[in-house]
């Protein structure tokens, strides 16, 4: 009997030990919390010194990890930016997935699906992959399952989804021994805003910095103040999620990524390939694996998230992924330029809203290399911000600019001497080629492409850009434009507009 008890005890001990090792092995896989604001430019965090803007939780991630000074979305448009993040591919390689109100074909693998297939518990709260068609024949649940049931009293015009409490529900429902991936997609700072909310919250309007491509007046400053309030709402939920991780003992083993899908929803920002449209805030922390407080200058594309995260969790990256892992840069514990090869990124745009006759896109390709931004407008005869006499079904005229006080001010006063310069920047047609020294001209106001001084530089940048586009199979390099015939899935939009171009009346 004594022998049996000893044998039983030994077996039990061995089982407990093996269970502990199994749990420890599982926990070696890091968790991932991916936090993405809606419409926020790089300049707009308190870490970057934006006056009257307070983002303590973004700052906390940056101070305990790395802030990237040169992170760029592949496209300054909501759904295609998220499609690029989820697949690690350029938008010209995603068919309808490269368009707002398009759809992501099933053949493109998302990293969230790969994580789920490899033992991760996954979920999301807020805005997932949208606005886009998520019904057959497209991907129906590229992010799943959804945690949006818990609501809260939210400020006017902001989502009443309690993102942080929904994250708590996710944490408490998952199996303890499984790593997790959670996507926090804030609906903020997308328009519309509660007009005057920033001023009512105590923001000193006189201290707000207006980007140089917008007129500096009280109306624009108030519009920016309201935008800041929405960024702060996103940041407050981020803080609650970090605290939840800390309380659950998961913080040290969690990769936290904080960024945005595209730039601020103002003229010459969102829906463009200028820096205020594509240059994104990005801070990443990972417990004690990263020395805090580093600022990295390497260029990071949003196509790089997939290979980086898959490498971090030891899952093979699909061969058709376009991006390149920057895990070595993240873990270098250095500041400045880490990898000299990371000196460029590529951005693009096709169709944002349905704001030109026939739903025609406005195709752009750019290379952002060093201090330079070089841009090709393939159809420069078209209106870049949408036609002035063709109304988008949900944006009105100049439909590629989000409707709001700043846009309406430019349209209403576009012929006034004090406003014309700014209105022309956003509303008028653009030349085929644009070149800017972003360091000296941070708002991209002075096009140098037609200055003979920069002729050889333009040749160099065009050569680099076109070589990359050809290598990554951009249809534009074969003179093709499949985007012309892709449907526009907007609820209530006339069926006539969903037909291929050649079938429309």
Coordinates of C-alpha atoms in Angstrom, one line a residue:
X1 CA 0.0 0.0 0.0
X2 CA 2.8 2.3 0.9
X3 CA 4.6 1.5 -2.4
X4 CA 1.4 2.2 -4.3
X5 CA 1.1 5.6 -2.5
X6 CA 4.6 6.5 -3.4
X7 CA 4.2 5.4 -7.0
X8 CA 1.0 7.4 -7.2
X9 CA 2.6 10.4 -5.6
X10 CA 5.5 10.2 -8.0
X11 CA 3.2 10.0 -11.0
X12 CA 1.1 12.9 -9.8
X13 CA 4.3 15.0 -9.3
X14 CA 5.5 14.1 -12.7
X15 CA 2.2 15.1 -14.3
X16 CA 2.2 18.4 -12.4
X17 CA 5.7 19.1 -13.4
X18 CA 5.0 18.3 -17.1
X19 CA 1.9 20.4 -16.9
X20 CA 3.9 23.3 -15.5
X21 CA 6.4 23.0 -18.3
X22 CA 3.7 22.8 -20.9
X23 CA 2.1 26.0 -19.5
X24 CA 5.5 27.7 -19.3
X25 CA 6.2 26.7 -22.9
X26 CA 2.8 28.1 -24.0
X27 CA 3.5 31.3 -22.2
X28 CA 6.8 31.7 -24.0
X29 CA 4.7 32.7 -27.0
X30 CA 4.1 36.4 -26.5
X31 CA 0.6 37.9 -26.5
X32 CA -0.2 40.6 -29.0
X33 CA -2.3 43.7 -28.4
X34 CA -2.7 45.7 -31.6
X35 CA -4.2 49.1 -31.0
X36 CA -5.1 51.2 -34.0
X37 CA -6.7 54.7 -34.0
X38 CA -8.9 55.8 -36.8
X39 CA -7.4 58.8 -38.7
X40 CA -4.5 60.2 -36.7
X41 CA -1.3 61.7 -38.1
X42 CA 2.2 61.1 -36.8
X43 CA 2.6 64.6 -35.4
X44 CA -0.4 64.3 -33.1
X45 CA 0.7 62.7 -29.8
X46 CA 2.0 64.5 -26.8
X47 CA 5.3 62.7 -27.3
X48 CA 5.7 64.6 -30.5
X49 CA 5.0 67.9 -28.7
X50 CA 1.6 68.6 -30.0
X51 CA 0.3 71.5 -27.8
X52 CA -3.1 71.0 -26.1
X53 CA -3.0 67.2 -26.8
X54 CA -2.5 64.7 -24.0
X55 CA -1.7 61.1 -24.8
X56 CA -0.1 59.7 -21.6
X57 CA -0.7 56.1 -22.6
X58 CA 0.8 56.3 -26.0
X59 CA 3.7 58.0 -24.3
X60 CA 3.9 55.2 -21.7
X61 CA 4.3 52.6 -24.5
X62 CA 6.9 54.8 -26.2
X63 CA 8.9 55.3 -23.0
X64 CA 8.9 51.6 -22.1
X65 CA 9.6 50.5 -25.7
X66 CA 10.4 52.1 -29.1
X67 CA 8.9 55.0 -31.0
X68 CA 9.4 54.8 -34.8
X69 CA 9.9 58.2 -36.4
X70 CA 9.3 56.9 -40.0
X71 CA 6.3 54.6 -40.0
X72 CA 4.1 54.7 -43.0
X73 CA 0.8 53.2 -44.0
X74 CA 0.7 51.7 -47.4
X75 CA -2.4 53.7 -48.3
X76 CA -4.2 56.7 -46.6
X77 CA -7.6 55.1 -46.6
X78 CA -9.3 53.1 -43.8
X79 CA -10.2 49.6 -45.2
X80 CA -7.3 49.2 -47.6
X81 CA -4.8 50.2 -44.9
X82 CA -6.2 47.6 -42.6
X83 CA -6.1 45.0 -45.4
X84 CA -2.5 45.8 -46.0
X85 CA -1.7 45.4 -42.3
X86 CA -3.6 42.1 -42.0
X87 CA -2.0 40.6 -45.1
X88 CA 1.4 42.2 -45.3
X89 CA 0.9 43.1 -48.9
X90 CA 0.7 46.2 -51.0
X91 CA -2.7 47.4 -51.9
X92 CA -2.0 47.0 -55.7
X93 CA -1.6 43.3 -54.9
X94 CA -5.0 42.9 -53.1
X95 CA -7.5 43.4 -55.9
X96 CA -10.7 44.7 -54.4
X97 CA -9.0 44.6 -51.0
X98 CA -7.0 47.7 -52.0
X99 CA -10.1 49.9 -52.0
X100 CA -12.4 51.6 -49.5
X101 CA -15.8 49.9 -49.6
X102 CA -14.3 47.0 -51.5
X103 CA -13.8 43.5 -50.2
X104 CA -10.8 41.3 -49.3
X105 CA -10.7 38.1 -51.5
X106 CA -10.5 34.9 -49.6
X107 CA -7.3 33.8 -51.2
X108 CA -5.3 36.4 -49.2
X109 CA -4.2 35.0 -45.8
X110 CA -4.5 37.3 -42.8
X111 CA -2.0 37.0 -39.9
X112 CA -4.9 37.0 -37.4
X113 CA -6.1 33.8 -39.1
X114 CA -2.6 32.3 -39.0
X115 CA -2.3 33.1 -35.3
X116 CA -5.7 31.4 -34.6
X117 CA -4.5 28.3 -36.5
X118 CA -1.4 28.2 -34.4
X119 CA -2.8 28.1 -30.9
X120 CA -3.7 31.8 -30.3
X121 CA -7.0 33.0 -28.9
X122 CA -8.1 35.9 -31.0
X123 CA -10.6 38.7 -30.8
X124 CA -11.3 42.3 -31.4
X125 CA -13.2 45.3 -30.2
X126 CA -14.3 48.4 -32.0
X127 CA -13.6 48.8 -35.7
X128 CA -12.2 45.7 -37.4
X129 CA -11.6 45.4 -41.2
X130 CA -14.1 48.0 -42.4
X131 CA -15.7 49.8 -44.1
X132 CA -15.8 46.9 -46.6
X133 CA -17.9 44.0 -47.8
X134 CA -17.5 41.1 -45.5
X135 CA -19.8 38.7 -47.3
X136 CA -19.2 36.0 -49.9
X137 CA -17.2 35.9 -52.1
X138 CA -15.0 38.0 -49.8
X139 CA -13.5 37.2 -46.4
X140 CA -16.4 37.2 -43.9
X141 CA -14.4 37.4 -40.7
X142 CA -10.8 38.5 -41.1
X143 CA -10.9 39.5 -37.5
X144 CA -12.9 37.3 -35.1
X145 CA -14.6 36.8 -32.7
X146 CA -16.1 40.2 -32.0
X147 CA -16.2 41.7 -28.5
X148 CA -18.5 44.8 -28.7
X149 CA -21.5 43.9 -26.5
X150 CA -20.5 46.1 -23.6
X151 CA -21.6 49.8 -24.0
X152 CA -20.9 52.9 -22.0
X153 CA -21.9 56.6 -21.7
X154 CA -19.5 58.2 -24.2
X155 CA -19.0 61.8 -25.2
X156 CA -21.3 63.0 -28.0
X157 CA -20.3 61.8 -31.5
X158 CA -18.0 59.1 -30.1
X159 CA -18.7 55.4 -30.1
X160 CA -20.5 54.0 -27.1
X161 CA -18.5 50.8 -27.3
X162 CA -16.6 50.2 -24.1
X163 CA -13.5 49.0 -25.8
X164 CA -11.5 48.4 -22.6
X165 CA -14.3 46.6 -20.8
X166 CA -14.8 44.4 -23.8
X167 CA -11.1 43.6 -23.7
X168 CA -11.5 42.6 -20.0
X169 CA -14.3 40.2 -21.1
X170 CA -12.0 38.7 -23.7
X171 CA -9.2 38.2 -21.2
X172 CA -11.4 36.6 -18.6
X173 CA -13.0 34.2 -21.3
X174 CA -9.8 32.9 -22.8
X175 CA -8.0 29.8 -21.6
X176 CA -5.3 30.7 -19.2
X177 CA -2.6 28.6 -20.9
X178 CA -3.1 30.1 -24.4
X179 CA -1.5 33.2 -25.8
X180 CA -3.7 35.8 -27.3
X181 CA -4.0 38.3 -30.1
X182 CA -6.4 41.2 -29.6
X183 CA -7.2 44.0 -32.1
X184 CA -8.4 47.2 -30.5
X185 CA -9.8 49.3 -33.4
X186 CA -11.0 52.6 -32.2
X187 CA -13.7 54.5 -34.1
X188 CA -12.0 57.7 -33.0
X189 CA -10.7 60.1 -34.3
X190 CA -12.9 59.6 -37.4
X191 CA -15.4 62.3 -38.2
X192 CA -17.9 63.6 -37.3
X193 CA -17.0 65.6 -34.3
X194 CA -19.0 67.4 -31.6
X195 CA -18.3 70.9 -32.7
X196 CA -16.6 72.9 -29.9
X197 CA -15.9 69.9 -27.7
X198 CA -12.2 70.6 -27.6
X199 CA -12.7 74.2 -26.4
X200 CA -15.3 73.1 -23.9
X201 CA -12.8 70.6 -22.5
X202 CA -10.5 73.4 -21.7
X203 CA -8.1 73.4 -24.6
X204 CA -6.5 76.7 -25.3
X205 CA -7.3 77.2 -29.0
X206 CA -4.7 79.9 -29.4
X207 CA -1.9 77.3 -28.7
X208 CA -3.0 74.7 -31.3
X209 CA -0.6 74.4 -34.2
X210 CA -2.3 74.4 -37.7
X211 CA -0.4 72.5 -40.4
X212 CA 0.9 74.7 -43.1
X213 CA -1.4 73.4 -45.7
X214 CA -4.5 74.8 -43.9
X215 CA -5.4 78.4 -43.2
X216 CA -4.7 79.4 -39.6
X217 CA -7.9 80.8 -38.1
X218 CA -10.2 80.1 -35.2
X219 CA -12.5 77.8 -37.2
X220 CA -9.6 75.5 -38.2
X221 CA -8.1 75.5 -34.7
X222 CA -11.4 74.6 -33.2
X223 CA -11.8 71.7 -35.7
X224 CA -8.3 70.4 -34.7
X225 CA -9.2 70.8 -31.0
X226 CA -12.2 68.6 -31.5
X227 CA -10.0 66.0 -33.4
X228 CA -7.6 66.1 -30.4
X229 CA -10.4 65.2 -28.0
X230 CA -11.2 62.1 -30.0
X231 CA -7.5 61.0 -30.0
X232 CA -7.5 61.4 -26.2
X233 CA -10.6 59.1 -26.0
X234 CA -8.7 56.4 -27.9
X235 CA -5.7 56.9 -25.6
X236 CA -7.9 56.6 -22.4
X237 CA -9.1 53.1 -23.5
X238 CA -5.5 52.2 -24.3
X239 CA -4.5 53.1 -20.8
X240 CA -7.3 50.9 -19.3
X241 CA -6.2 48.0 -21.4
X242 CA -2.6 48.3 -20.3
X243 CA -3.8 48.4 -16.7
X244 CA -5.9 45.2 -17.3
X245 CA -2.8 43.4 -18.7
X246 CA -0.9 44.5 -15.6
X247 CA -3.6 43.3 -13.3
X248 CA -3.7 39.9 -15.1
X249 CA 0.0 39.5 -14.9
X250 CA 0.3 39.5 -18.7
X251 CA 2.0 42.8 -19.4
X252 CA 5.5 41.6 -19.5
X253 CA 4.7 38.9 -22.0
X254 CA 2.6 41.1 -24.3
X255 CA 3.7 43.0 -27.5
X256 CA 1.8 46.2 -27.5
X257 CA 1.5 48.1 -30.8
X258 CA -0.1 51.5 -31.0
X259 CA -0.6 53.2 -34.3
X260 CA -3.3 54.5 -36.7
X261 CA -4.7 53.4 -40.0
X262 CA -4.2 56.7 -41.9
X263 CA -3.8 60.4 -41.3
X264 CA -6.0 63.1 -39.9
X265 CA -9.4 63.6 -41.7
X266 CA -8.6 67.1 -43.0
X267 CA -7.9 68.5 -46.5
X268 CA -4.5 67.4 -47.9
X269 CA -4.1 64.7 -45.3
X270 CA -6.3 61.6 -45.2
X271 CA -7.0 60.3 -48.7
X272 CA -3.7 61.6 -50.1
X273 CA -0.1 60.4 -50.2
X274 CA 1.3 63.5 -48.5
X275 CA 3.0 63.0 -45.2
X276 CA 0.0 64.0 -43.1
X277 CA -1.9 61.3 -44.8
X278 CA 0.6 58.4 -44.7
X279 CA 3.1 59.2 -41.9
X280 CA 1.8 57.3 -38.8
X281 CA 2.4 57.3 -35.1
X282 CA 3.9 54.0 -34.0
X283 CA 5.1 52.9 -30.6
X284 CA 5.8 49.3 -29.6
X285 CA 6.7 47.8 -26.2
X286 CA 7.4 44.2 -25.1
X287 CA 8.1 43.9 -21.4
X288 CA 11.8 43.7 -20.6
X289 CA 12.7 42.5 -24.1
X290 CA 13.0 46.1 -25.3
X291 CA 15.0 48.8 -23.6
X292 CA 12.7 51.7 -23.1
X293 CA 12.9 55.2 -24.6
X294 CA 14.5 54.4 -28.0
X295 CA 13.7 56.5 -31.1
X296 CA 14.3 54.7 -34.3
X297 CA 14.7 56.4 -37.7
X298 CA 14.4 53.3 -39.9
X299 CA 11.6 53.4 -42.4
X300 CA 8.8 51.0 -41.5
X301 CA 5.9 50.1 -43.8
X302 CA 2.6 48.7 -42.6
X303 CA 3.3 45.8 -44.8
X304 CA 6.1 44.9 -42.4
X305 CA 3.8 44.1 -39.4
X306 CA 2.9 40.6 -40.6
X307 CA 6.4 39.2 -41.0
X308 CA 7.6 41.0 -37.8
X309 CA 4.9 39.6 -35.6
X310 CA 5.0 36.1 -37.1
X311 CA 8.8 36.0 -36.6
X312 CA 8.3 37.1 -33.0
X313 CA 5.9 34.2 -32.3
X314 CA 7.9 31.7 -34.4
X315 CA 5.3 31.1 -37.1
X316 CA 6.5 30.9 -40.7
X317 CA 5.7 33.9 -42.9
X318 CA 3.8 33.1 -46.1
X319 CA 6.0 33.4 -49.2
X320 CA 3.7 35.9 -50.9
X321 CA 4.0 38.5 -48.1
X322 CA 5.5 41.7 -49.5
X323 CA 6.7 43.2 -46.2
X324 CA 10.0 42.5 -44.4
X325 CA 10.4 41.8 -40.7
X326 CA 11.8 44.6 -38.6
X327 CA 12.1 42.4 -35.4
X328 CA 15.9 42.9 -35.4
X329 CA 15.4 46.7 -35.4
X330 CA 12.7 46.5 -32.6
X331 CA 15.0 44.3 -30.4
X332 CA 18.2 46.2 -31.1
X333 CA 18.0 48.4 -28.0
X334 CA 19.4 51.3 -30.1
X335 CA 18.2 54.6 -31.3
X336 CA 18.7 56.3 -34.7
X337 CA 19.1 54.4 -38.0
X338 CA 19.6 50.7 -37.2
X339 CA 19.4 49.1 -40.6
X340 CA 20.9 51.3 -43.4
X341 CA 18.8 49.4 -45.9
X342 CA 15.6 50.7 -44.3
X343 CA 15.8 54.1 -46.0
X344 CA 12.6 54.0 -48.0
X345 CA 8.9 53.1 -48.1
X346 CA 6.3 53.0 -50.9
X347 CA 2.8 54.3 -50.6
X348 CA -0.2 54.3 -53.0
X349 CA -3.8 55.2 -53.6
X350 CA -6.5 54.0 -56.0
X351 CA -10.1 54.7 -55.3
X352 CA -11.0 56.2 -51.9
X353 CA -14.7 57.3 -52.2
X354 CA -17.0 57.2 -55.2
X355 CA -16.5 60.8 -56.1
X356 CA -15.7 60.9 -59.9
X357 CA -18.0 59.9 -62.8
X358 CA -18.0 56.1 -63.2
X359 CA -16.3 55.8 -59.8
X360 CA -12.9 56.4 -61.4
X361 CA -9.9 56.1 -59.1
X362 CA -7.2 58.6 -58.6
X363 CA -4.1 56.4 -58.9
X364 CA -0.9 57.5 -57.1
X365 CA 2.4 55.8 -56.4
X366 CA 5.2 57.2 -54.2
X367 CA 8.6 56.5 -52.9
X368 CA 9.5 58.2 -49.6
X369 CA 13.3 57.9 -49.5
X370 CA 15.5 59.7 -47.0
X371 CA 14.3 63.3 -46.9
X372 CA 12.5 63.0 -50.2
X373 CA 8.9 62.3 -51.3
X374 CA 8.5 61.5 -55.0
X375 CA 5.0 61.1 -56.3
X376 CA 3.5 60.0 -59.7
X377 CA -0.1 61.0 -60.4
X378 CA -1.0 58.5 -63.2
X379 CA -4.2 60.3 -64.1
X380 CA -3.4 64.0 -63.4
X381 CA -6.3 65.1 -65.6
X382 CA -8.7 63.9 -62.9
X383 CA -9.7 65.8 -59.8
X384 CA -7.6 64.4 -56.9
X385 CA -10.0 65.3 -54.2
X386 CA -13.1 64.4 -56.2
X387 CA -15.0 66.3 -58.8
X388 CA -16.4 69.7 -57.9
X389 CA -19.6 68.9 -59.8
X390 CA -20.1 65.2 -58.9
X391 CA -21.3 64.4 -55.4
X392 CA -20.1 61.3 -53.5
X393 CA -23.1 59.4 -52.0
X394 CA -21.9 60.1 -48.5
X395 CA -19.4 63.0 -48.8
X396 CA -20.8 65.5 -51.3
X397 CA -18.6 67.4 -53.7
X398 CA -14.8 67.0 -53.4
X399 CA -15.8 63.6 -51.9
X400 CA -12.2 62.4 -51.2
X401 CA -12.0 64.9 -48.4
X402 CA -13.9 64.0 -45.2
X403 CA -16.9 66.4 -44.7
X404 CA -16.4 68.8 -41.8
X405 CA -15.8 72.5 -41.0
X406 CA -12.3 72.6 -42.5
X407 CA -13.4 71.3 -45.8
X408 CA -16.5 73.4 -45.9
X409 CA -14.4 76.5 -45.1
X410 CA -12.1 75.9 -48.1
X411 CA -14.9 75.2 -50.5
X412 CA -16.9 78.2 -49.4
X413 CA -13.9 80.6 -49.5
X414 CA -11.8 79.1 -52.2
X415 CA -11.8 82.3 -54.3
X416 CA -10.8 84.7 -51.4
X417 CA -7.3 86.0 -51.6
X418 CA -6.4 84.8 -48.1
X419 CA -7.7 81.3 -48.7
X420 CA -7.1 80.6 -52.4
X421 CA -3.5 79.2 -51.8
X422 CA -4.8 76.6 -49.4
X423 CA -7.9 75.8 -51.4
X424 CA -5.8 75.2 -54.5
X425 CA -3.5 72.8 -52.6
X426 CA -6.5 70.6 -51.7
X427 CA -9.1 71.1 -54.4
X428 CA -7.3 71.8 -57.7
X429 CA -5.8 69.3 -60.1
X430 CA -2.1 68.3 -59.6
X431 CA 0.8 67.8 -61.9
X432 CA 1.9 64.4 -63.0
X433 CA 5.0 64.4 -60.9
X434 CA 5.7 65.9 -57.5
X435 CA 8.9 66.1 -55.5
X436 CA 9.3 67.5 -52.0
X437 CA 12.1 67.8 -49.5
X438 CA 10.1 66.7 -46.5
X439 CA 12.8 67.8 -44.0
X440 CA 12.8 71.4 -45.3
X441 CA 9.2 71.5 -46.4
X442 CA 7.3 69.3 -43.9
X443 CA 3.9 70.3 -45.3
X444 CA 4.8 69.6 -48.9
X445 CA 4.0 73.1 -50.2
X446 CA 6.8 73.5 -52.8
X447 CA 6.9 71.0 -55.7
X448 CA 10.5 70.7 -56.9
X449 CA 9.8 68.2 -59.7
X450 CA 10.0 70.7 -62.5
X451 CA 13.2 72.5 -61.2
X452 CA 16.1 71.4 -63.4
X453 CA 18.3 71.3 -60.2
X454 CA 16.5 68.1 -59.2
X455 CA 16.2 66.5 -62.6
X456 CA 18.8 63.7 -61.9
X457 CA 17.2 63.1 -58.4
X458 CA 13.8 62.6 -60.1
X459 CA 15.3 60.1 -62.5
X460 CA 16.9 58.2 -59.6
X461 CA 13.7 58.1 -57.5
X462 CA 11.5 57.2 -60.5
X463 CA 13.9 54.3 -61.3
X464 CA 13.8 53.0 -57.7
X465 CA 10.0 53.4 -57.6
X466 CA 9.2 51.7 -60.9
X467 CA 11.7 48.9 -60.2
X468 CA 9.8 48.1 -56.9
X469 CA 6.4 48.3 -58.6
X470 CA 7.5 45.9 -61.3
X471 CA 9.0 43.5 -58.8
X472 CA 5.8 43.5 -56.8
X473 CA 3.5 43.1 -59.8
X474 CA 1.7 46.4 -59.9
X475 CA -0.8 46.3 -62.7
X476 CA -0.1 50.0 -63.4
X477 CA 3.3 48.9 -64.7
X478 CA 1.6 46.9 -67.4
X479 CA -0.7 49.8 -68.3
X480 CA -3.7 48.1 -66.5
X481 CA -6.3 49.5 -64.2
X482 CA -8.5 46.7 -62.8
X483 CA -9.7 49.1 -60.1
X484 CA -11.9 50.8 -62.7
X485 CA -14.4 48.0 -62.6
X486 CA -14.5 46.9 -58.9
X487 CA -17.8 47.5 -57.2
X488 CA -18.4 50.0 -54.5
X489 CA -20.2 48.4 -51.5
X490 CA -21.9 51.3 -49.8
X491 CA -25.3 50.7 -48.2
X492 CA -28.1 52.5 -50.1
X493 CA -25.8 53.3 -53.1
X494 CA -27.7 52.9 -56.4
X495 CA -27.3 49.5 -58.0
X496 CA -26.5 51.3 -61.3
X497 CA -23.2 52.4 -59.8
X498 CA -22.2 48.9 -58.9
X499 CA -22.2 47.7 -62.5
X500 CA -18.9 47.4 -64.4
X501 CA -18.1 50.7 -66.2
X502 CA -18.8 49.3 -69.7
X503 CA -22.4 48.3 -68.6
X504 CA -23.4 51.6 -67.1
X505 CA -25.8 54.0 -69.0

